[in-house]
XYZ file of C-alpha atoms in Angstrom:
495
model
C 53.176 47.253 125.972
C 56.249 47.734 124.068
C 58.831 45.295 125.713
C 59.379 43.053 128.815
C 60.672 44.465 132.484
C 59.818 47.880 132.416
C 61.924 50.616 134.247
C 60.326 50.141 137.566
C 57.800 52.951 139.452
C 60.674 52.866 142.403
C 63.606 53.349 140.042
C 65.763 56.224 141.395
C 66.642 59.169 139.281
C 70.248 60.181 140.075
C 70.697 63.939 141.536
C 73.771 65.696 141.450
C 73.506 69.126 142.967
C 77.013 69.818 141.927
C 76.014 69.284 137.847
C 75.166 72.407 136.042
C 72.310 72.898 132.984
C 75.266 73.466 130.795
C 77.532 70.820 131.903
C 74.211 68.207 131.554
C 74.209 69.212 128.269
C 77.510 68.827 126.915
C 77.036 65.209 126.154
C 73.699 65.988 124.440
C 75.278 68.420 121.941
C 78.211 66.138 121.333
C 76.287 63.073 120.472
C 74.273 65.006 118.400
C 77.024 66.781 116.301
C 78.497 63.375 116.243
C 75.633 61.602 114.752
C 74.581 64.665 112.418
C 78.046 63.704 110.446
C 78.097 60.213 110.842
C 75.070 59.987 109.126
C 76.262 62.363 106.551
C 79.308 60.478 105.804
C 77.398 56.939 105.914
C 74.026 57.278 105.764
C 71.649 55.080 105.730
C 74.654 52.376 106.444
C 74.998 54.470 109.558
C 72.730 51.693 111.576
C 75.348 49.018 110.687
C 77.677 49.962 113.375
C 79.066 53.300 113.241
C 76.267 55.273 115.216
C 76.306 52.384 117.508
C 80.312 53.698 118.378
C 78.971 57.377 118.641
C 76.584 56.332 121.279
C 79.480 55.045 122.988
C 81.771 58.319 122.677
C 78.558 60.335 123.229
C 78.715 58.105 126.505
C 82.726 58.589 126.963
C 82.090 62.489 126.734
C 78.996 62.301 129.782
C 81.887 60.245 131.595
C 84.252 62.879 131.501
C 81.776 65.879 132.439
C 80.985 63.149 135.236
C 84.552 62.579 137.009
C 84.942 66.896 136.490
C 81.770 66.778 138.734
C 82.558 64.107 141.533
C 80.986 60.960 140.064
C 82.467 57.706 140.490
C 83.083 55.670 137.741
C 82.289 52.841 139.273
C 78.967 54.432 139.818
C 78.580 55.154 136.217
C 79.581 51.468 134.856
C 76.910 49.879 137.484
C 74.323 52.805 136.091
C 75.042 51.377 132.685
C 74.648 47.901 133.923
C 71.772 48.697 135.562
C 69.831 49.935 132.119
C 71.154 47.045 130.171
C 69.831 44.744 132.427
C 66.641 46.584 132.362
C 66.735 45.493 128.397
C 67.141 41.912 128.878
C 63.632 41.145 127.887
C 63.900 43.279 125.007
C 66.945 41.995 123.789
C 65.337 37.995 124.062
C 61.869 39.275 122.431
C 64.310 40.529 119.434
C 65.703 36.954 119.430
C 62.536 35.182 119.525
C 61.065 37.834 117.027
C 64.085 36.812 114.590
C 63.378 32.823 114.761
C 59.658 33.597 114.400
C 60.066 35.725 111.498
C 62.111 32.958 109.715
C 59.807 29.777 110.946
C 56.634 32.043 109.646
C 58.510 32.394 105.921
C 59.746 29.097 105.542
C 56.464 27.496 106.841
C 54.412 29.586 104.494
C 52.454 31.779 107.010
C 53.873 34.743 106.404
C 53.602 33.800 102.244
C 49.773 32.706 103.113
C 48.880 36.285 104.556
C 50.579 38.106 101.376
C 48.296 35.629 99.389
C 44.828 36.112 101.174
C 46.005 39.743 101.691
C 46.534 40.737 98.194
C 43.106 39.517 96.972
C 41.381 41.296 99.867
C 43.149 44.359 100.741
C 42.517 46.844 97.908
C 45.349 49.303 97.089
C 43.230 52.599 97.897
C 41.768 51.382 101.484
C 45.448 49.840 101.657
C 46.790 52.245 104.563
C 44.066 53.429 105.920
C 43.083 49.255 107.025
C 46.916 48.635 108.365
C 46.020 51.538 110.661
C 42.780 49.719 111.822
C 44.300 45.868 111.574
C 46.718 47.249 114.035
C 45.023 49.296 116.288
C 42.775 46.292 116.522
C 45.645 43.783 117.338
C 47.436 45.980 119.592
C 44.327 47.065 121.844
C 43.834 43.137 122.316
C 47.201 42.556 123.178
C 48.721 45.651 124.857
C 51.838 45.557 122.515
C 53.213 47.760 119.798
C 55.903 45.032 119.528
C 53.924 42.145 118.878
C 52.130 43.408 116.427
C 54.905 44.556 114.248
C 56.465 41.151 114.553
C 53.040 39.005 113.845
C 50.552 41.317 111.437
C 53.005 44.155 110.776
C 55.349 41.859 109.038
C 52.703 40.689 106.574
C 51.323 43.832 105.807
C 54.907 44.964 104.888
C 54.944 42.208 102.540
C 52.046 42.784 100.941
C 53.037 46.226 100.711
C 55.913 44.846 98.755
C 53.883 43.190 96.384
C 51.403 46.117 95.763
C 54.362 48.297 94.838
C 53.180 50.351 97.590
C 56.119 52.536 99.756
C 57.145 50.420 102.403
C 57.785 53.736 104.248
C 53.734 54.549 104.572
C 52.753 51.572 104.968
C 55.440 51.057 107.947
C 54.254 54.552 108.889
C 50.490 52.741 109.076
C 51.500 50.178 111.030
C 53.247 52.164 114.058
C 50.135 54.647 113.848
C 48.172 51.954 114.492
C 50.141 49.722 116.849
C 51.015 52.645 119.047
C 47.454 53.783 119.359
C 46.610 50.568 120.961
C 49.976 50.447 122.796
C 48.111 53.861 124.431
C 44.699 52.901 124.669
C 44.632 49.181 125.842
C 44.579 48.428 129.783
C 47.126 45.212 128.989
C 50.142 48.011 128.230
C 52.424 48.463 130.619
C 53.316 52.121 129.098
C 49.402 52.631 129.675
C 49.645 51.332 133.465
C 53.234 53.160 134.176
C 52.005 56.257 133.063
C 49.582 56.717 136.204
C 51.155 54.739 138.685
C 53.863 58.050 137.557
C 51.167 61.021 137.586
C 49.376 59.170 140.334
C 45.793 58.611 139.211
C 44.001 55.076 138.490
C 44.394 53.001 134.814
C 40.818 53.565 133.930
C 40.652 57.753 134.754
C 43.697 57.574 132.685
C 42.593 55.594 129.487
C 39.104 57.607 129.555
C 41.336 60.886 129.564
C 43.925 60.194 127.001
C 40.473 59.596 124.967
C 40.265 63.255 124.708
C 43.248 63.701 123.090
C 43.574 60.276 121.169
C 40.654 60.019 119.417
C 40.601 63.161 117.487
C 44.398 61.916 116.500
C 44.048 58.830 115.145
C 40.968 60.130 113.368
C 42.948 63.105 111.211
C 45.544 60.125 111.065
C 43.009 57.892 109.337
C 42.142 60.947 107.120
C 45.615 61.534 106.320
C 45.873 57.904 105.168
C 42.891 57.583 103.029
C 43.712 60.910 101.345
C 46.580 59.490 100.225
C 45.332 56.258 99.269
C 43.350 57.958 97.009
C 46.213 59.130 95.573
C 48.768 56.649 95.047
C 49.435 54.690 91.911
C 50.644 51.303 92.910
C 53.066 50.015 90.694
C 52.022 46.532 91.664
C 48.647 46.110 91.491
C 48.198 45.577 87.651
C 50.421 42.121 88.365
C 49.060 40.865 90.984
C 48.001 37.589 89.321
C 51.237 36.907 88.561
C 52.373 37.418 92.131
C 49.814 34.894 93.259
C 50.256 32.280 91.040
C 54.130 32.876 91.858
C 53.361 32.116 95.520
C 51.282 29.263 94.567
C 54.283 27.920 92.404
C 56.577 28.422 95.457
C 54.600 27.154 98.743
C 52.141 25.355 99.930
C 49.306 27.832 100.779
C 46.367 27.216 102.787
C 43.975 28.784 105.291
C 44.995 26.190 108.211
C 48.160 27.898 108.352
C 46.288 30.896 110.070
C 45.603 28.856 113.202
C 49.168 29.805 114.473
C 49.062 33.174 114.534
C 45.327 33.348 115.466
C 46.969 31.153 118.756
C 49.899 33.818 119.687
C 47.498 36.528 119.323
C 44.692 34.399 121.448
C 47.899 33.696 123.946
C 49.107 37.289 124.489
C 45.221 38.385 125.316
C 45.338 36.323 127.643
C 48.344 37.822 128.962
C 50.752 35.141 128.314
C 54.131 36.190 128.746
C 55.045 37.175 124.913
C 58.493 35.437 125.649
C 56.721 32.086 125.955
C 53.829 33.277 123.070
C 56.423 33.666 120.768
C 58.472 30.770 121.469
C 55.243 28.550 120.966
C 54.585 30.334 117.860
C 57.897 29.662 116.423
C 57.494 25.594 117.395
C 54.183 25.737 116.099
C 55.118 27.403 112.758
C 58.120 24.469 112.629
C 55.649 21.796 113.213
C 53.554 23.340 110.245
C 56.398 24.183 107.907
C 57.423 19.888 108.373
C 53.898 19.337 107.012
C 53.174 21.753 104.282
C 56.494 23.242 103.175
C 58.626 19.945 103.195
C 60.262 19.986 100.176
C 61.685 23.581 101.647
C 63.022 22.580 104.440
C 64.512 19.705 103.013
C 66.146 22.116 100.569
C 67.326 24.867 103.417
C 68.455 21.468 105.133
C 70.774 21.002 102.165
C 68.737 17.845 100.864
C 66.242 16.991 98.261
C 64.021 14.780 100.800
C 62.899 15.826 104.201
C 64.966 12.980 106.709
C 65.262 13.984 110.003
C 68.496 15.346 109.444
C 67.212 17.664 106.904
C 64.695 18.714 108.793
C 66.344 19.255 112.006
C 69.283 21.574 109.744
C 66.588 23.278 107.675
C 64.124 24.213 110.731
C 67.578 25.538 112.705
C 69.144 27.356 109.401
C 65.305 29.276 109.295
C 65.506 30.221 112.686
C 68.610 31.328 113.601
C 70.669 32.769 110.107
C 69.841 33.824 106.770
C 67.210 32.140 104.520
C 65.482 32.526 101.377
C 63.014 31.250 99.110
C 63.239 31.565 95.248
C 60.121 32.392 93.536
C 59.598 33.100 89.454
C 59.348 36.859 90.450
C 62.275 38.811 91.469
C 60.531 40.865 93.699
C 59.079 38.211 95.904
C 62.811 36.773 96.429
C 63.732 39.709 97.965
C 60.457 40.091 100.427
C 60.775 36.048 100.719
C 63.962 35.920 102.746
C 64.135 36.182 106.610
C 67.958 37.057 108.629
C 66.464 35.022 111.185
C 67.639 35.375 115.226
C 71.091 36.718 113.429
C 68.974 39.065 111.596
C 68.229 41.030 114.812
C 72.142 41.145 116.388
C 72.397 44.864 114.525
C 69.107 46.503 116.176
C 70.882 44.252 119.798
C 74.268 46.222 119.108
C 72.262 49.225 118.902
C 70.095 48.795 121.910
C 73.003 48.212 123.996
C 75.256 50.724 123.099
C 71.986 53.097 123.781
C 72.127 52.256 126.909
C 75.795 52.639 128.137
C 74.874 56.775 126.732
C 71.663 56.791 128.927
C 72.951 54.953 131.955
C 75.856 57.532 132.228
C 73.850 60.695 131.256
C 71.334 59.078 134.426
C 74.236 58.608 136.755
C 76.265 61.696 136.617
C 72.384 63.176 137.077
C 72.379 65.006 133.684
C 68.366 63.793 133.180
C 67.424 64.747 136.428
C 69.573 68.048 135.717
C 67.697 69.135 132.423
C 64.149 68.014 133.699
C 64.446 70.569 135.724
C 65.991 73.260 134.226
C 62.877 72.690 131.958
C 60.584 72.841 134.504
C 61.868 75.897 136.078
C 61.853 78.008 132.131
C 58.083 77.572 132.626
C 55.245 79.309 134.804
C 52.161 79.280 132.934
C 49.755 76.219 132.849
C 50.445 76.037 128.953
C 54.223 75.907 130.069
C 53.625 73.536 132.386
C 52.268 70.988 129.592
C 55.012 72.277 127.068
C 58.295 71.827 129.535
C 56.785 67.853 130.179
C 56.244 67.535 126.454
C 59.959 68.355 125.482
C 61.287 66.180 128.719
C 60.086 63.610 127.413
C 60.849 64.067 123.748
C 64.305 64.935 124.990
C 65.078 61.920 127.303
C 63.589 59.688 124.430
C 66.405 61.107 122.477
C 69.153 61.237 125.224
C 68.005 57.872 127.336
C 67.041 56.234 124.618
C 64.172 54.821 126.126
C 60.637 54.749 126.241
C 60.286 53.740 130.267
C 62.881 56.524 131.183
C 60.938 59.017 129.505
C 57.969 58.179 131.196
C 59.298 57.771 134.703
C 61.808 60.860 134.705
C 59.185 63.592 133.905
C 56.541 61.625 135.911
C 58.713 62.126 139.030
C 59.832 65.662 138.249
C 57.124 66.996 137.181
C 54.086 65.295 139.939
C 54.457 68.043 141.837
C 54.553 70.895 139.663
C 51.048 70.232 138.363
C 49.133 69.313 141.999
C 50.723 73.121 142.880
C 48.785 74.567 139.929
C 45.554 72.510 140.477
C 45.839 70.393 137.677
C 44.531 66.611 138.468
C 46.992 64.079 137.771
C 45.557 62.657 134.955
C 46.611 65.724 132.778
C 50.305 64.392 133.913
C 49.757 61.118 132.801
C 48.255 61.925 129.490
C 50.749 63.858 128.345
C 53.759 61.273 129.455
C 51.656 58.829 127.386
C 51.418 61.776 124.065
C 54.831 62.349 124.273
C 56.707 60.100 125.480
C 55.149 56.701 124.333
C 54.315 57.418 120.957
C 57.568 59.187 119.808
C 60.063 56.734 121.133
C 59.760 54.950 118.078
C 60.749 57.996 116.300
C 64.177 58.269 117.539
C 66.939 55.460 115.772
C 68.959 54.623 118.352
C 65.872 54.301 121.310
C 64.854 50.784 122.221
C 61.591 51.463 120.553
C 62.811 53.009 116.882
C 65.624 50.529 116.963
C 63.414 47.221 117.756
C 60.584 48.844 114.902
C 62.912 49.291 112.186
C 64.617 46.157 112.319
C 61.576 43.951 112.730
C 59.668 45.670 109.774
C 62.983 45.924 107.339
C 62.113 49.779 107.182
C 64.345 52.400 108.775
C 63.215 55.102 110.465
C 64.151 57.668 108.612
C 61.986 55.876 106.031
C 58.921 55.827 107.725
C 59.124 58.719 109.974
C 56.968 61.308 108.084
C 54.167 58.866 107.825
C 54.076 57.792 111.426
C 51.446 60.853 111.609
C 49.685 59.756 114.707
C 53.106 59.553 116.326
C 54.266 63.247 115.767
C 50.835 64.129 115.890
C 49.796 63.524 119.056
C 52.368 65.914 121.119
C 50.947 68.712 118.970
C 47.128 67.523 119.809
C 48.350 67.557 123.575
C 49.590 71.365 123.109
C 47.025 72.420 121.240
C 44.104 71.138 123.795
C 46.837 72.772 126.618
C 46.842 76.255 124.837
C 42.998 76.506 124.443
C 42.277 75.114 128.174
C 40.590 72.290 126.366
C 39.416 69.569 128.837
C 42.286 70.456 131.328
C 40.632 68.897 134.723
C 41.279 70.861 138.102
C 41.637 69.005 141.135
C 38.886 71.408 142.757
C 36.745 74.134 141.757
C 38.715 76.112 144.470
C 41.733 75.435 143.004
C 40.219 76.616 139.517
C 39.718 79.479 140.610
C 43.365 80.421 141.952
C 45.788 78.909 138.846
């Protein structure tokens, strides 16, 4: 599960017989060119707002193409509204994650995780441990989003303290988180893909293991090798860091109760919004008990009173909060933007949905998928066209669910005509759509994870090995006809 309110299985994909393939690609080419130049000019600061406006300009180009192809402006606006509505759950989750991060900081939960983590996680095995820890949490919760917002934040903090690259760490976190997002029966994408392809959930999960187990194994091996060769600059200074954390916060293992309760609630299928809200409120209560002086200081006073407690907690939940320590590195680490810190990511998601909505309304998404389907006539070509379609939709529609729904609807009949079992399609959708969404900065998943972890997509892209190896694995198996399940033996003989 990556966010709330996934695209419905009954969603209508707009068709437009008058739209040619080159016309459908005009907004895509325009967007890519504009984004490339914008990033060249602004660098990492492009995500501060200029990329968002470029997405709106891309939507404007798509709207012009739509007008010339007899698509009414009202229809385009209606589709944009539908797209933005579908992200309401994701936006609320982002706001609650900001609130959670703020209260988990001032309550001492994140500092406590870092404190004990520094003593347990050896730098050599740290990256591989990140993959395993996040994989377990994500399988249990079915949510890569929740995994990033809880243990992911703490692991980034430990990496900072150890002097290990946060780009590497984020790549390891997301590799593990998306393994669980793919394989957990609690995940909405794991349920959506077989529904679109026409197979059942557990057949889909069993069939995914064929490509997923080798990919996650290779990912772990890579991170073990990297761990054996890195020289963490912070390792020698660990005791000084531990002393600084103890001086600034009251550290107690009892603080682990809050994240354990949150994870338990999600495993019990409590809606993520409810679990995150309860996690925020429990952390706020813990802050009053364990860190009264910190809360009073944030509230503008020297002693804890109802006034300073209320003001301090509300500041931690909603706006920038920073806790000063005797260690300069920790000062950067122990800061949170609260709900306010998530507004840039929300802005990006809304603008991405404008572009994706207009592309869907003018029939461009359907036209591009159909063109890809017509390009290939072999079994491998069918798999390749599915992968390319999913990748293209992650970049153009900016939504993970559309990247599953559109190709799922477009390719289901083609797989059946080839005599291929539907789980071939459902597995390919997950191997290419689910896991690569986090590699696109303006995709809802890329925007979310980079915002929550505080690591730009460009920094972790090269280290999210599981995410970009998965499409290659599924294509490799297709190319060598490894475990490609047929509908019947009779059909197999005719393919």
